[in-house]
XYZ file of C-alpha atoms in Angstrom:
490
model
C 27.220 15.004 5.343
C 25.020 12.152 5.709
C 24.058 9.981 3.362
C 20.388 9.354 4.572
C 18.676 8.900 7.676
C 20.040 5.196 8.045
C 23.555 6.822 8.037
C 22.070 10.377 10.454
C 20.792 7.418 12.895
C 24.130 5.691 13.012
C 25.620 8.766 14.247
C 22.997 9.574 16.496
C 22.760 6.263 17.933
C 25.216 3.264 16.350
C 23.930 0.703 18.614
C 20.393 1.194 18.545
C 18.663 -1.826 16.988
C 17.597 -0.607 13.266
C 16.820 -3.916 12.012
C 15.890 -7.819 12.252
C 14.944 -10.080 10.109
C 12.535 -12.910 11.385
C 12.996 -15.042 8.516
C 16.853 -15.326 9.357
C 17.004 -14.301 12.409
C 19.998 -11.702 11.569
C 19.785 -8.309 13.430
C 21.606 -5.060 12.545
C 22.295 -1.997 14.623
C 21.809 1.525 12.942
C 25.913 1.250 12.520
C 26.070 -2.423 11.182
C 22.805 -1.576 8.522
C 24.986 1.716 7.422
C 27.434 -0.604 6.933
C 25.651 -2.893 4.834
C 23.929 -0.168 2.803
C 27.419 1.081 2.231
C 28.657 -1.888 1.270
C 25.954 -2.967 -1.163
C 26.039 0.628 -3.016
C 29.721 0.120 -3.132
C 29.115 -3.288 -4.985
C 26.796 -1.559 -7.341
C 29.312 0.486 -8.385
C 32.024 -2.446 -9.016
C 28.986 -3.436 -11.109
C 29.485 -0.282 -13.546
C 26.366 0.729 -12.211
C 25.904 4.414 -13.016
C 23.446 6.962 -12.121
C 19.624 6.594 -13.613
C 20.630 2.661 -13.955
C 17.876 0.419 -12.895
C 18.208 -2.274 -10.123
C 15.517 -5.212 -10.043
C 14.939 -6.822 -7.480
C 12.528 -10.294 -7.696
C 12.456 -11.533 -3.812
C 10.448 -12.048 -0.714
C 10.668 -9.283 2.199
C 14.110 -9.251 3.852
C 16.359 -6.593 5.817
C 18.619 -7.001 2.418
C 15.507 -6.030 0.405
C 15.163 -2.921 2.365
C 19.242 -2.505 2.232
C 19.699 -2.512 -1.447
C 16.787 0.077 -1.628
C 18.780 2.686 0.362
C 21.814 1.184 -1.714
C 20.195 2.271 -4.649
C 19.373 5.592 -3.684
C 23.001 6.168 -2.198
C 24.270 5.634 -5.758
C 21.699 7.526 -7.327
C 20.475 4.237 -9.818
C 16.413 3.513 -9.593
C 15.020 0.504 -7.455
C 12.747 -1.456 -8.964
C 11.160 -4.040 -6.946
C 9.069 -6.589 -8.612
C 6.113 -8.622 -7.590
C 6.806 -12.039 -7.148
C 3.414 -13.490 -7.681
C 3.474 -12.571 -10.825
C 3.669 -15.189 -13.656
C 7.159 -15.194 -15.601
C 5.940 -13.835 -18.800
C 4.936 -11.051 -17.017
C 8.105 -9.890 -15.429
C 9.784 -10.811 -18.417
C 7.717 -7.925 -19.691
C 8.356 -5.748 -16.746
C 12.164 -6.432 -17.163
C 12.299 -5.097 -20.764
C 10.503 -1.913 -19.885
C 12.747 -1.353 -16.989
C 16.205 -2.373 -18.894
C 18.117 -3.262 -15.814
C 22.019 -3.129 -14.939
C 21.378 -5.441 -12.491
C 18.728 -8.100 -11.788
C 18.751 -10.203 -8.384
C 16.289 -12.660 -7.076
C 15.853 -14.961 -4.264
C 15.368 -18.520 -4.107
C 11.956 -18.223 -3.352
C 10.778 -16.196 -6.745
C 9.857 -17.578 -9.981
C 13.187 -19.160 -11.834
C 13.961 -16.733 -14.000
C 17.561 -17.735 -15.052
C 18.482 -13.818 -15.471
C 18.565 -13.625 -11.726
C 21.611 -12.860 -9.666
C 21.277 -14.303 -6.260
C 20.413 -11.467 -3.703
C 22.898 -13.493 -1.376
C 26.125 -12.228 -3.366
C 25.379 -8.620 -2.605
C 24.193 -9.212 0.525
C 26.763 -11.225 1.778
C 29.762 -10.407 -0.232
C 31.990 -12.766 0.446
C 35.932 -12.392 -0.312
C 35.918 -9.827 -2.738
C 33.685 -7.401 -0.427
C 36.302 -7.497 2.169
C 38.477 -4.976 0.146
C 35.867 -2.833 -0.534
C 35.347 0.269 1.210
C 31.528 1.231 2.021
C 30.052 3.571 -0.340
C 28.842 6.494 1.707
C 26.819 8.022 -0.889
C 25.633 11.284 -2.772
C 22.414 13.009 -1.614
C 20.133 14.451 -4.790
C 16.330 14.530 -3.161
C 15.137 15.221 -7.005
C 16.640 12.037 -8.741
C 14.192 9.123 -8.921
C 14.765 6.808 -6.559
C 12.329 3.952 -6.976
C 9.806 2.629 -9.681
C 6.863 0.382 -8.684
C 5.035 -1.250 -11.412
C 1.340 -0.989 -10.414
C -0.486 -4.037 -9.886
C -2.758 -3.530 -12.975
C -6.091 -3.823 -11.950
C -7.135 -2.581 -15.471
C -4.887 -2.279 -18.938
C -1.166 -2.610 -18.638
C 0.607 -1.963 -15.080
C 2.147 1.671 -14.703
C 5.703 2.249 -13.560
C 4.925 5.011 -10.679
C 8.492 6.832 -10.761
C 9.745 8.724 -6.902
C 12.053 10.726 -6.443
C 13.791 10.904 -2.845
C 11.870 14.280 -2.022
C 8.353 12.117 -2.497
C 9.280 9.396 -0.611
C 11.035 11.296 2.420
C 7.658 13.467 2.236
C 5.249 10.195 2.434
C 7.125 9.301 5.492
C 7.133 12.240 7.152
C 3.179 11.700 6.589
C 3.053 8.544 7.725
C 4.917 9.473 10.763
C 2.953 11.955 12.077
C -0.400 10.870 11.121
C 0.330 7.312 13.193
C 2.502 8.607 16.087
C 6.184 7.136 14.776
C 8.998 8.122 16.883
C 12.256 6.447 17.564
C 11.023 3.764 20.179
C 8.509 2.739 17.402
C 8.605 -1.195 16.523
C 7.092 -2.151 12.734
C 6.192 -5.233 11.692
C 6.670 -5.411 8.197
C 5.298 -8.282 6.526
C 3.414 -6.242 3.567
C 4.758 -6.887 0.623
C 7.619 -4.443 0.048
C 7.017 -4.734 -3.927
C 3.881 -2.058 -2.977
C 3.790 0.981 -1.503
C 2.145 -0.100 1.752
C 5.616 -2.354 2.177
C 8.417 -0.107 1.376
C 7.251 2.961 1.947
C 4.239 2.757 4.730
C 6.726 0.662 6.989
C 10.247 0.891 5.895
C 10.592 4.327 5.160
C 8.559 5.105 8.180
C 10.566 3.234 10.761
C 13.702 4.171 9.698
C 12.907 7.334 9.087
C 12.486 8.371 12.824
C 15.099 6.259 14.285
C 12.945 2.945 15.102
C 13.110 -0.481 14.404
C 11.976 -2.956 11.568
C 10.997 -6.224 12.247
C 10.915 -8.114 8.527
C 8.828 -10.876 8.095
C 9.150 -12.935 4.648
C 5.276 -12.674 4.476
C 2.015 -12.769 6.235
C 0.449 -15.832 7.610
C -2.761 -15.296 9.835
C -1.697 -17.217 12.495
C 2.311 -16.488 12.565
C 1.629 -12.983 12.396
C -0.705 -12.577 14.853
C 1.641 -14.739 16.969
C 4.370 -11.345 16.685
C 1.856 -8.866 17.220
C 0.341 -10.516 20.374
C 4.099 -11.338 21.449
C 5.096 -8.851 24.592
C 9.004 -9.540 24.519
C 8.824 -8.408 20.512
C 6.315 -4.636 21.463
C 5.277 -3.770 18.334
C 3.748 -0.698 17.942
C 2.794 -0.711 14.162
C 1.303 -3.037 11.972
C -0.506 -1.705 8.501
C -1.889 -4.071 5.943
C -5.316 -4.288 3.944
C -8.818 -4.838 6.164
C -9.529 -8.962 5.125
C -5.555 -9.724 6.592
C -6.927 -7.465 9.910
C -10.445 -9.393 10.088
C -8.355 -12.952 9.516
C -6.776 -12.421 12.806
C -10.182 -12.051 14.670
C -11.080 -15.287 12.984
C -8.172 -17.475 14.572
C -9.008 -20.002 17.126
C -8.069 -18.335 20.727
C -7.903 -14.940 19.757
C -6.845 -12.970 22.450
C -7.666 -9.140 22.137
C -6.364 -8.190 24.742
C -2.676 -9.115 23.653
C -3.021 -6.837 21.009
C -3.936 -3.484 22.876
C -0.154 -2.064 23.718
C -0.085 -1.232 20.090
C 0.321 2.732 18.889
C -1.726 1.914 15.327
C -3.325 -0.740 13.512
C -3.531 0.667 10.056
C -6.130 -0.574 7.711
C -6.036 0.541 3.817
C -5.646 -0.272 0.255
C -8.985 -1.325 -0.032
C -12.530 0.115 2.398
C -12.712 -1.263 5.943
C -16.265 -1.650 6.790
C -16.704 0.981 9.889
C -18.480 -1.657 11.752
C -15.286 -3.670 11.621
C -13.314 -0.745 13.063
C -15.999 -0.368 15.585
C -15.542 -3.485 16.868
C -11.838 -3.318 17.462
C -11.904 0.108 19.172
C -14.393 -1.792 21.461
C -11.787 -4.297 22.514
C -9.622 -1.537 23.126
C -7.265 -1.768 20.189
C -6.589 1.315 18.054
C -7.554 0.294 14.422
C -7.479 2.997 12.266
C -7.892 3.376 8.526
C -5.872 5.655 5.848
C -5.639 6.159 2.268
C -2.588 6.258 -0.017
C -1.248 5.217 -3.840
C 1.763 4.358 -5.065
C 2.071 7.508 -6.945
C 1.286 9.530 -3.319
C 2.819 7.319 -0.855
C 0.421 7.983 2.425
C -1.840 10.503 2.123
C -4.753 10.651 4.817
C -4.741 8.523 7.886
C -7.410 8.614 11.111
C -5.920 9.931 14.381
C -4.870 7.054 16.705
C -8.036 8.061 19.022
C -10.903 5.934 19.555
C -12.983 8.639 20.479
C -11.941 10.416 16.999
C -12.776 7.343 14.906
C -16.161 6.788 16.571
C -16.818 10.761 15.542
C -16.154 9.709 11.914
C -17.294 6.416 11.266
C -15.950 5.416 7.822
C -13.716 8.435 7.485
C -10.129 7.386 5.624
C -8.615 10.546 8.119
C -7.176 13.755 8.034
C -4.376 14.590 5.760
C -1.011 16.885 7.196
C -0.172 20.224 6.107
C 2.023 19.245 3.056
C -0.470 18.253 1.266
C -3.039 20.345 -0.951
C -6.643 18.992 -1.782
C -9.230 20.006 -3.870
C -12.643 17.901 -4.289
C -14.086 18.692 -7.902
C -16.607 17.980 -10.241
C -17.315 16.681 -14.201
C -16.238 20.213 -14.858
C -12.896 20.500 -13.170
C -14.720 23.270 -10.411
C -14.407 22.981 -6.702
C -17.752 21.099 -4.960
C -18.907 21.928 -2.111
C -18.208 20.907 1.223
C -19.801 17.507 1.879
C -20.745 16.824 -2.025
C -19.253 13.999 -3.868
C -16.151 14.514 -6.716
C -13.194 13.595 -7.875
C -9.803 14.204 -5.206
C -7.136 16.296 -7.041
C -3.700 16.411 -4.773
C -0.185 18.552 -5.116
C 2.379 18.142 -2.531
C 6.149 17.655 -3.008
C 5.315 13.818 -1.548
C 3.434 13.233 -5.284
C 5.202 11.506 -8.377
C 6.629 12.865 -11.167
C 5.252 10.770 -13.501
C 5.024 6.987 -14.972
C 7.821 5.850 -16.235
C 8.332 6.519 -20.302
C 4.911 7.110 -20.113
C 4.355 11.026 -20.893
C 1.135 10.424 -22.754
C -0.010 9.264 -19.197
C 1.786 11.262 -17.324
C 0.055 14.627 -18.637
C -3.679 12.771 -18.260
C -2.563 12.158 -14.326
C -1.347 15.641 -13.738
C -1.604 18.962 -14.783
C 0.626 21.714 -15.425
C 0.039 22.952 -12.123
C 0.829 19.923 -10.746
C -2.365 18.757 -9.616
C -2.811 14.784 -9.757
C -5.745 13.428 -10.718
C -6.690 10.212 -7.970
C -9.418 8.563 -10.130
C -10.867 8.290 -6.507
C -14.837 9.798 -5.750
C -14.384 11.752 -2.277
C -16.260 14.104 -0.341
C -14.895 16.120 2.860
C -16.301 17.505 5.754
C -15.720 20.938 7.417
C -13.244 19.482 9.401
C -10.859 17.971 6.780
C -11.979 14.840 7.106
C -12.538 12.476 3.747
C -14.421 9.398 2.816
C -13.612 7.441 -0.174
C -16.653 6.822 -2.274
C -15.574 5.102 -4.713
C -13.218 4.708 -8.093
C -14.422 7.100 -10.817
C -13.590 4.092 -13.327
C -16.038 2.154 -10.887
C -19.075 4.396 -10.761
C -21.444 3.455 -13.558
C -24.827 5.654 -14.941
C -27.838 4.354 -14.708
C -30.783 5.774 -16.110
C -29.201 8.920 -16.220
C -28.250 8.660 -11.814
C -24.499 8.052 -10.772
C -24.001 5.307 -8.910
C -21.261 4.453 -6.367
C -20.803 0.637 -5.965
C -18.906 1.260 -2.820
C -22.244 2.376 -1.339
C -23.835 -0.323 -1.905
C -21.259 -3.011 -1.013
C -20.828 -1.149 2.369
C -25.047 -1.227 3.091
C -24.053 -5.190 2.910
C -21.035 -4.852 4.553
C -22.737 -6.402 7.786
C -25.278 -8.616 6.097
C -25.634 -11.589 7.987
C -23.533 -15.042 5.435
C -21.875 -12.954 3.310
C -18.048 -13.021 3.458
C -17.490 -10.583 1.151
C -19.143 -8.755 -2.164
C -18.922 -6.396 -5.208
C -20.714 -4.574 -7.846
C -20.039 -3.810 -11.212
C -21.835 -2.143 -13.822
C -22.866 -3.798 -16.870
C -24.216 -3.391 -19.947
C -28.141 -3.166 -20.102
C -30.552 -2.260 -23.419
C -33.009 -0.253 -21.006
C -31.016 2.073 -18.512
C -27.322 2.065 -19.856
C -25.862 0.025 -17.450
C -26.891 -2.042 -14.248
C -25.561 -2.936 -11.351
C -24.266 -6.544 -11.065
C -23.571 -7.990 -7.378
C -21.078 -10.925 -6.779
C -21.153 -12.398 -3.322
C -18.853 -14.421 -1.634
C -20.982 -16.404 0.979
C -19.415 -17.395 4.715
C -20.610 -20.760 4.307
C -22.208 -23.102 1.492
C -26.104 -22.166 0.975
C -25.790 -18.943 3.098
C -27.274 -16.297 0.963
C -30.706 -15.769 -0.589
C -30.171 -13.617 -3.429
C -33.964 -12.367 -3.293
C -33.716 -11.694 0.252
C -30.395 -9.730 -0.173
C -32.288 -7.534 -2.652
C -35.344 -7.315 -0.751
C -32.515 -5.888 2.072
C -31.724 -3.273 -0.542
C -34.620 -2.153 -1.723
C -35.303 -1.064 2.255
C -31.946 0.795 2.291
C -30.917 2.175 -1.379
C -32.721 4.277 -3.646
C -34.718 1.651 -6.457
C -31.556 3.001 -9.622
C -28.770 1.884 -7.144
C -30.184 -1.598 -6.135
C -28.445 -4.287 -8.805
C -30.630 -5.878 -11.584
C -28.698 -8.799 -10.820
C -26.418 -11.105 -8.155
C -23.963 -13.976 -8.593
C -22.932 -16.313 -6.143
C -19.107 -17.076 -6.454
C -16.566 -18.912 -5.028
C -13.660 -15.737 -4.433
C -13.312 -11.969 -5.740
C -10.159 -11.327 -8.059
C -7.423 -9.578 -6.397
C -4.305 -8.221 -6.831
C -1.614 -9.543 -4.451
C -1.479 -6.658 -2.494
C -5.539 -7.512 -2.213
C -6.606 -4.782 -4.357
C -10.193 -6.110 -6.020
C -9.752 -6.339 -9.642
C -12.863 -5.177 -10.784
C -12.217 -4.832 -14.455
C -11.540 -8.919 -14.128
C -14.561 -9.267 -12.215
C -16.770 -7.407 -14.893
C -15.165 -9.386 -17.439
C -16.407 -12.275 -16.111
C -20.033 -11.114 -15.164
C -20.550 -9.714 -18.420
């Protein structure tokens, strides 16, 4: 039997190209990555690693990242990749929650001296040679991989999945963004997140295609691979502002980008008028939604004809997936009004890691999880993110969504980007509080921009006041951090 699809493929079709890595240069067939997956779980195990051990990794994007991943899961101990940007007493923290058996790095993390170098399970050297290639041990129910959220408010969450959530989020990736074995991904996302690993490994591999691994994006490198014929890639997925650098290159060429299957656009809203512009120049942009404790959830069909029907629609979701829409009260809400998005499929977590106080608050003894995330659907399946819950604020005794407003001045003529908070106020409860990030220096009037309101929103949702500032705080997966940002307005 199999170990996992890298090891199905390399039965199927050992010469196919599974793998390169554009950093390196390196390239593996589906039989020569088996091979190395084999050879790294087999190394694990000369490591005394046992099953439920922890493996952290602190490197860039590599084919070896991905490797060890599937090593990990062949062995049955729990990847835990770790973000890089993070400052060192921070992943010293994450390090001592996780308790690891092993800990590698690369040379281009932060020097934490605890590190193995990646390199001596990825290369192997002499002692490798007499080791035979660990085939593996298939349990879909152990947990397979931990990822530390990025912590946009209170401490970061370890989001534990098993093998039977992540095989399910790429099955939904797959289908919801046309993946098949001629598929090429571009994989430059960091694959300490969801989007990385999951989104675009998993994916790929998955159906029998072929990763290209970048060591990280740069606007003009990137685009370089995506526009490049001899390299047809199909996929590319990463959050809207590294999607609207590319159009801001010097000599952008649209039309070098229109072989592609799917552009996907999420972790953070894409302004529809964005999307609109690249399904004008003929390139399928689409946007999706999905967590680290869901993997991909909803995605927009790979139709520009579809998109234009539902502008600012996050997609359609596939069959293994339940949703319910509900209100303050926990009751279903009509079609079209605005609650909270409860999901159950066999793709969702199974909790935060020694976290059962949280756990239980996320889901519910049916196995519904709680999203945090303000939805509505139509009649046709099709959802639009609203907002955070944590993000709305009450004013005056109205909800308000800041996403609403942020997306009326998504088009606003010097403004690079924006946000609103909600902050304290002695006459309505809380206000809204807008920070804007202008395209040049002296390119925003903060009285016109709320005279530009007033014409659009309702008088409770236009913000009692507006800051001018130099950047947004964001994760490193560039996930706003609103709870900094409200810190700071406050």
């Amino acid at each position: 039997m199999q170990a996992d699809v890298i090891a199905l493929h390399a039965r199927l079709a050992p010469g196919r190209l599974a793998a390169r890595d554009l950093t390196s240069g390196e390239r593996w067939s589906y039989a020569e990555l088996d091979a190395l997956v084999g050879r790294m779980a087999a190394q694990l195990l000369a490591e005394g690693c046992k099953e439920g051990d922890r493996v952290c990794l602190l490197a860039r994007n590599s084919v070896w990242f991905a490797a060890l991943h599937y090593a990990c899961a062949r062995t049955g101990t729990i990847f835990v990749p770790l973000n890089w940007r993070l400052a060192n007493a921070e992943l010293e923290t994450l390090l001592v929650r996780a308790e690891p058996a092993v800990f590698l790095g690369d040379e281009q993390g932060p020097a934490l001296k605890s590190a193995v170098p990646m390199r001596f399970f990825a290369d192997f050297g002499a002692k490798a040679a007499s080791q035979r290639p660990f085939s593996g041990r298939h349990k879909p129910d152990n947990v397979s991989l931990i990822l530390f959220t990025s912590g946009t408010s209170g401490k970061p969450k370890g989001v534990m999945l098993t093998e039977r959530n992540l095989q399910l989020s790429a099955v939904n990736f797959t289908v919801l963004t046309q993946v098949d074995q001629s598929s090429t991904f571009l994989c430059d996302a960091p694959m300490f997140h969801v989007m990385g690993l999951v989104a675009n490994v998993r994916a790929a591999l998955f159906m029998g295609g072929t990763i290209l691994v970048s060591d990280g994006f740069k606007v003009d490198r990137t685009l370089g691979w995506l526009s490049d014929p001899e390299m047809a890639i199909t996929h590319y997925a990463g959050v809207p502002q590294m999607m609207e650098s590319f159009r801001r290159q010097p000599g952008f060429d649209v039309s070098k980008l229109r072989h592609m299957t799917a552009l996907v656009t999420g972790g953070a809203p894409h302004s529809p008028a964005d999307i609109a512009a690249w399904l004008e120049d003929g390139v399928a942009m689409t946007s999706g939604f999905g967590m680290s404790e869901t993997g991909t959830v909803f995605n927009m069909p790979c139709d520009a004809e579809a998109v234009r029907a539902k502008p600012g629609s996050v997609g359609v979701t596939t069959p293994w997936v339940e949703v319910r829409v509900v209100d303050g009260a926990g009751e279903n809400c009509p079609l079209g009004s605005a609650g909270e998005m409860l999901l159950r499929g066999e793709n969702i977590t199974v909790g935060y890691w020694r976290d059962p106080d949280v756990t239980a608050k996320a889901i519910d003894p049916e196995g519904w999880f709680a999203t945090g995330d303000i939805v509505r659907m139509d009649e046709d399946g099709f959802c639009w993110i609203l907002d955070r819950k944590k993000d709305m604020f009450i004013s005056g005794g109205e909800n308000v969504y800041p996403a609403e407003i942020e997306g009326v001045l998504s088009d606003y003529p010097g403004i690079a980007e924006c946000a609103v908070v909600g902050v304290a106020d002695p006459q309505w409860g809380e206000v809204g509080h807008l920070a804007i990030v202008p395209a040049s220096k002296g390119a925003v009037d903060a009285d016109a921009v709320l005279a530009f309101l007033r014409e659009k929103l309702a008088r409770y949702k236009v913000p009692k006041h507006v800051s001018v500032v130099d950047a947004l705080p964001r994760t490193a997966t560039g996930k706003l951090q609103k709870a900094n940002l409200r810190k700071t307005l406050s």
